Every structure is written in C-alpha cells, then in structure tokens.
Amino acid sequence: LGFALILHLSRALYALHRGRAAVAATAAGWLVVAGASLVLAPLLTDGGPDQVATLQALAVASSLGMTVAGGGLVLGVVRAAGRPAARGLPRTVAALVLAGLAAAWLGRASVTTVLGPSGDAGLARALGSGAAGAVVAGVVVVGLVALADRGVLRSLRPAATEAPHGGSQDSDLPH
C-alpha cells in the first residue's frame, strides 16, 4: 500500500507544484526503513546469522517506512488540494487492509496445499505453488475490495462526457 501511495501521490504532488512535499515524505519513509532495519535486524537475529529473521526484520522495516511515506504524502495532498482529495480514503484503506490479510492467509494456504505438508518440492512445484498463491491472493484482494468499497470500482469506469450537441462523446466513437 505504501509503495502504491508513493507512486501515485508523489505524481499528484508534482502536478500540484508541491514536489518538495513529495520528496520530503518519500525520503522520510526511506529513512525510517533504514533506521528500523538497523534496529530490528540485530534484535530479531540475536546478532547471529539467521536469514529468516533478517528477512522478517527487513519486511517489517519496509512496511513501517512505506507507511510513514504514504501518510506523509496523503498529508501533503490534503494540504495542497484540500480535504475532498482524500474523501473515501479511510474506507478504501480499511477494505484493502482486510482484503490483504485475507489474501495473505488464503494465498499462503494455497501454497501449502500445493507443496504438501513437508514443504519439500522441486523447482517446478515450488514455482507452481508460488504462482497459485499469487493468483489466489490477487483474486481475493480484487474480490473483497470490490465488495467492500464499490466507490473504487466506480472510479475506474470512464465517465461519459457531454458532447457539444448534447450526446455522449462515447456514442460518437465507431464500434
């Protein structure tokens, strides 16, 4: 979610001639990633070589930093464009968080099902289980967000604009 906010809202801030706000929020997020990585990696690994704990520390640090960056960018857009620019954001974030949790759980369950209880697999089976988990997670997120936040779907549909003669511009296009 944080990366998506960085990609989208930084461009919105640049278009609003608020590039400094975009850079400051994004840089703050990456500084949090670096700082949290320095703190969490030694804590979770007990100072020893533990690849799983190191990856977990980096994942948590990235999540924290991208959340900080995303929050800063939302604040920057609200300051630049007003509160209406963030209308519907709490509902969309809640829907995405819940859908993401469900997708993670169901995606992981599908990977475990394909791999079997031992988790030992060859390359083809491992790739297949990863692909299955990704498809399940993607379908779950899209489906749950579509159910929980219909405003997102409406915003994806192109709006028909009025043509000068009173008809829709879309109706003037060849089919």
mmCIF file of C-alpha atoms in Angstrom:
data_model
loop_
_atom_site.group_PDB
_atom_site.id
_atom_site.type_symbol
_atom_site.label_atom_id
_atom_site.label_comp_id
_atom_site.label_asym_id
_atom_site.label_seq_id
_atom_site.Cartn_x
_atom_site.Cartn_y
_atom_site.Cartn_z
ATOM 1 C CA LEU A 1 0.000 0.000 0.000
ATOM 2 C CA GLY A 2 2.814 2.401 0.874
ATOM 3 C CA PHE A 3 4.580 1.856 -2.451
ATOM 4 C CA ALA A 4 1.318 2.459 -4.303
ATOM 5 C CA LEU A 5 0.804 5.707 -2.408
ATOM 6 C CA ILE A 6 4.355 6.801 -3.212
ATOM 7 C CA LEU A 7 3.894 6.069 -6.907
ATOM 8 C CA HIS A 8 0.522 7.778 -7.181
ATOM 9 C CA LEU A 9 0.577 10.638 -4.693
ATOM 10 C CA SER A 10 4.092 11.829 -5.465
ATOM 11 C CA ARG A 11 2.958 12.391 -9.055
ATOM 12 C CA ALA A 12 -0.148 14.199 -7.819
ATOM 13 C CA LEU A 13 2.019 16.470 -5.681
ATOM 14 C CA TYR A 14 4.366 17.151 -8.603
ATOM 15 C CA ALA A 15 1.342 18.089 -10.734
ATOM 16 C CA LEU A 16 0.231 20.454 -7.955
ATOM 17 C CA HIS A 17 3.722 22.012 -7.951
ATOM 18 C CA ARG A 18 4.465 20.587 -4.495
ATOM 19 C CA GLY A 19 7.496 18.494 -5.394
ATOM 20 C CA ARG A 20 9.280 19.374 -2.170
ATOM 21 C CA ALA A 21 6.468 17.771 -0.142
ATOM 22 C CA ALA A 22 6.659 14.627 -2.291
ATOM 23 C CA VAL A 23 10.418 14.337 -1.881
ATOM 24 C CA ALA A 24 10.316 15.057 1.856
ATOM 25 C CA ALA A 25 7.640 12.425 2.573
ATOM 26 C CA THR A 26 9.306 9.784 0.405
ATOM 27 C CA ALA A 27 12.754 10.463 1.878
ATOM 28 C CA ALA A 28 11.332 10.330 5.412
ATOM 29 C CA GLY A 29 9.846 6.924 4.644
ATOM 30 C CA TRP A 30 13.136 5.573 3.333
ATOM 31 C CA LEU A 31 14.974 6.946 6.369
ATOM 32 C CA VAL A 32 12.535 5.037 8.574
ATOM 33 C CA VAL A 33 13.237 1.881 6.531
ATOM 34 C CA ALA A 34 16.979 2.308 7.063
ATOM 35 C CA GLY A 35 16.690 3.136 10.755
ATOM 36 C CA ALA A 36 14.219 0.373 11.515
ATOM 37 C CA SER A 37 16.393 -2.133 9.625
ATOM 38 C CA LEU A 38 19.412 -1.170 11.729
ATOM 39 C CA VAL A 39 17.421 -1.645 14.919
ATOM 40 C CA LEU A 40 15.288 -4.666 14.040
ATOM 41 C CA ALA A 41 17.829 -6.914 12.313
ATOM 42 C CA PRO A 42 20.104 -7.295 15.357
ATOM 43 C CA LEU A 43 17.087 -7.626 17.666
ATOM 44 C CA LEU A 44 15.401 -10.383 15.689
ATOM 45 C CA THR A 45 18.582 -12.312 14.853
ATOM 46 C CA ASP A 46 20.171 -12.066 18.306
ATOM 47 C CA GLY A 47 23.267 -10.883 16.461
ATOM 48 C CA GLY A 48 23.715 -14.232 14.708
ATOM 49 C CA PRO A 49 23.348 -15.334 11.086
ATOM 50 C CA ASP A 50 19.611 -16.003 10.775
ATOM 51 C CA GLN A 51 18.344 -15.498 7.228
ATOM 52 C CA VAL A 52 14.655 -15.866 8.070
ATOM 53 C CA ALA A 53 14.789 -13.387 10.954
ATOM 54 C CA THR A 54 16.813 -10.954 8.816
ATOM 55 C CA LEU A 55 14.184 -11.056 6.068
ATOM 56 C CA GLN A 56 11.435 -10.584 8.655
ATOM 57 C CA ALA A 57 13.265 -7.539 10.047
ATOM 58 C CA LEU A 58 13.650 -6.049 6.576
ATOM 59 C CA ALA A 59 9.981 -6.715 5.780
ATOM 60 C CA VAL A 60 8.786 -5.003 8.966
ATOM 61 C CA ALA A 61 11.174 -2.089 8.398
ATOM 62 C CA SER A 62 9.934 -1.672 4.824
ATOM 63 C CA SER A 63 6.308 -1.771 5.943
ATOM 64 C CA LEU A 64 6.947 0.843 8.623
ATOM 65 C CA GLY A 65 8.850 3.148 6.289
ATOM 66 C CA MET A 66 6.409 2.917 3.414
ATOM 67 C CA THR A 67 3.549 3.586 5.847
ATOM 68 C CA VAL A 68 5.330 6.732 7.019
ATOM 69 C CA ALA A 69 5.946 7.824 3.417
ATOM 70 C CA GLY A 70 2.352 7.113 2.400
ATOM 71 C CA GLY A 71 0.983 9.011 5.394
ATOM 72 C CA GLY A 72 3.217 11.979 4.645
ATOM 73 C CA LEU A 73 2.122 12.000 1.017
ATOM 74 C CA VAL A 74 -1.567 11.843 1.949
ATOM 75 C CA LEU A 75 -0.996 14.764 4.300
ATOM 76 C CA GLY A 76 0.798 16.655 1.521
ATOM 77 C CA VAL A 77 -2.040 16.075 -0.947
ATOM 78 C CA VAL A 78 -4.647 17.167 1.601
ATOM 79 C CA ARG A 79 -2.659 20.335 2.292
ATOM 80 C CA ALA A 80 -2.229 21.031 -1.425
ATOM 81 C CA ALA A 81 -5.664 20.060 -2.749
ATOM 82 C CA GLY A 82 -7.929 20.154 0.301
ATOM 83 C CA ARG A 83 -9.801 17.539 2.327
ATOM 84 C CA PRO A 84 -12.026 16.415 -0.571
ATOM 85 C CA ALA A 85 -8.910 14.957 -2.236
ATOM 86 C CA ALA A 86 -8.846 12.256 0.463
ATOM 87 C CA ARG A 87 -12.583 11.575 0.554
ATOM 88 C CA GLY A 88 -13.229 7.848 0.821
ATOM 89 C CA LEU A 89 -9.647 7.067 1.806
ATOM 90 C CA PRO A 90 -10.434 5.564 5.248
ATOM 91 C CA ARG A 91 -12.983 3.167 3.728
ATOM 92 C CA THR A 92 -10.595 2.156 0.951
ATOM 93 C CA VAL A 93 -7.685 1.634 3.353
ATOM 94 C CA ALA A 94 -9.852 -0.464 5.688
ATOM 95 C CA ALA A 95 -11.073 -2.567 2.748
ATOM 96 C CA LEU A 96 -7.525 -3.046 1.452
ATOM 97 C CA VAL A 97 -6.103 -3.988 4.849
ATOM 98 C CA LEU A 98 -8.823 -6.559 5.494
ATOM 99 C CA ALA A 99 -8.604 -7.893 1.946
ATOM 100 C CA GLY A 100 -4.805 -8.032 2.207
ATOM 101 C CA LEU A 101 -4.954 -10.040 5.423
ATOM 102 C CA ALA A 102 -7.453 -12.485 3.930
ATOM 103 C CA ALA A 103 -5.429 -12.717 0.723
ATOM 104 C CA ALA A 104 -2.200 -13.385 2.608
ATOM 105 C CA TRP A 105 -3.802 -16.150 4.635
ATOM 106 C CA LEU A 106 -5.573 -17.790 1.677
ATOM 107 C CA GLY A 107 -2.570 -17.352 -0.626
ATOM 108 C CA ARG A 108 -0.323 -18.994 1.939
ATOM 109 C CA ALA A 109 -2.850 -21.797 2.427
ATOM 110 C CA SER A 110 -2.884 -22.474 -1.317
ATOM 111 C CA VAL A 111 0.937 -22.580 -1.411
ATOM 112 C CA THR A 112 0.973 -25.038 1.481
ATOM 113 C CA THR A 113 -1.688 -27.163 -0.225
ATOM 114 C CA VAL A 114 0.283 -27.366 -3.484
ATOM 115 C CA LEU A 115 3.600 -28.042 -1.735
ATOM 116 C CA GLY A 116 2.182 -30.577 0.694
ATOM 117 C CA PRO A 117 2.811 -30.883 4.422
ATOM 118 C CA SER A 118 6.575 -31.380 4.152
ATOM 119 C CA GLY A 119 7.146 -28.245 2.079
ATOM 120 C CA ASP A 120 9.870 -30.057 0.149
ATOM 121 C CA ALA A 121 9.481 -29.622 -3.585
ATOM 122 C CA GLY A 122 11.379 -29.377 -6.774
ATOM 123 C CA LEU A 123 11.732 -26.178 -8.716
ATOM 124 C CA ALA A 124 8.613 -26.701 -10.869
ATOM 125 C CA ARG A 125 6.408 -27.476 -7.882
ATOM 126 C CA ALA A 126 7.790 -24.538 -5.913
ATOM 127 C CA LEU A 127 7.169 -22.153 -8.828
ATOM 128 C CA GLY A 128 3.694 -23.595 -9.338
ATOM 129 C CA SER A 129 2.806 -23.174 -5.682
ATOM 130 C CA GLY A 130 4.040 -19.577 -5.738
ATOM 131 C CA ALA A 131 2.009 -18.838 -8.854
ATOM 132 C CA ALA A 132 -1.081 -20.450 -7.318
ATOM 133 C CA GLY A 133 -0.655 -18.415 -4.143
ATOM 134 C CA ALA A 134 -0.252 -15.203 -6.134
ATOM 135 C CA VAL A 135 -3.373 -15.855 -8.208
ATOM 136 C CA VAL A 136 -5.434 -16.712 -5.126
ATOM 137 C CA ALA A 137 -4.192 -13.618 -3.282
ATOM 138 C CA GLY A 138 -4.882 -11.363 -6.273
ATOM 139 C CA VAL A 139 -8.396 -12.685 -6.778
ATOM 140 C CA VAL A 140 -9.172 -12.358 -3.058
ATOM 141 C CA VAL A 141 -7.970 -8.740 -2.899
ATOM 142 C CA VAL A 142 -9.851 -7.677 -6.023
ATOM 143 C CA GLY A 143 -12.999 -9.528 -4.980
ATOM 144 C CA LEU A 144 -13.110 -8.284 -1.399
ATOM 145 C CA VAL A 145 -12.286 -4.693 -2.297
ATOM 146 C CA ALA A 146 -14.981 -4.796 -4.978
ATOM 147 C CA LEU A 147 -17.479 -5.958 -2.352
ATOM 148 C CA ALA A 148 -16.341 -3.681 0.478
ATOM 149 C CA ASP A 149 -15.632 -0.483 -1.436
ATOM 150 C CA ARG A 150 -17.745 -0.077 -4.549
ATOM 151 C CA GLY A 151 -16.502 3.509 -4.909
ATOM 152 C CA VAL A 152 -13.181 2.112 -6.118
ATOM 153 C CA LEU A 153 -14.937 0.304 -8.965
ATOM 154 C CA ARG A 154 -16.934 3.408 -9.894
ATOM 155 C CA SER A 155 -13.745 5.460 -10.013
ATOM 156 C CA LEU A 156 -12.220 3.011 -12.502
ATOM 157 C CA ARG A 157 -15.049 3.396 -15.014
ATOM 158 C CA PRO A 158 -14.553 6.163 -17.567
ATOM 159 C CA ALA A 159 -17.107 8.915 -17.180
ATOM 160 C CA ALA A 160 -19.163 9.732 -20.238
ATOM 161 C CA THR A 161 -18.718 13.393 -21.047
ATOM 162 C CA GLU A 162 -21.249 15.574 -22.757
ATOM 163 C CA ALA A 163 -20.578 16.384 -26.388
ATOM 164 C CA PRO A 164 -21.493 19.850 -27.669
ATOM 165 C CA HIS A 165 -24.639 18.538 -29.407
ATOM 166 C CA GLY A 166 -25.976 17.007 -26.178
ATOM 167 C CA GLY A 167 -24.993 13.386 -26.816
ATOM 168 C CA SER A 168 -22.287 11.406 -25.157
ATOM 169 C CA GLN A 169 -18.850 11.605 -26.713
ATOM 170 C CA ASP A 170 -18.584 7.850 -26.256
ATOM 171 C CA SER A 171 -21.574 7.349 -28.572
ATOM 172 C CA ASP A 172 -19.744 9.209 -31.345
ATOM 173 C CA LEU A 173 -16.960 6.632 -31.405
ATOM 174 C CA PRO A 174 -17.075 3.856 -34.010
ATOM 175 C CA HIS A 175 -17.945 0.449 -32.607
#
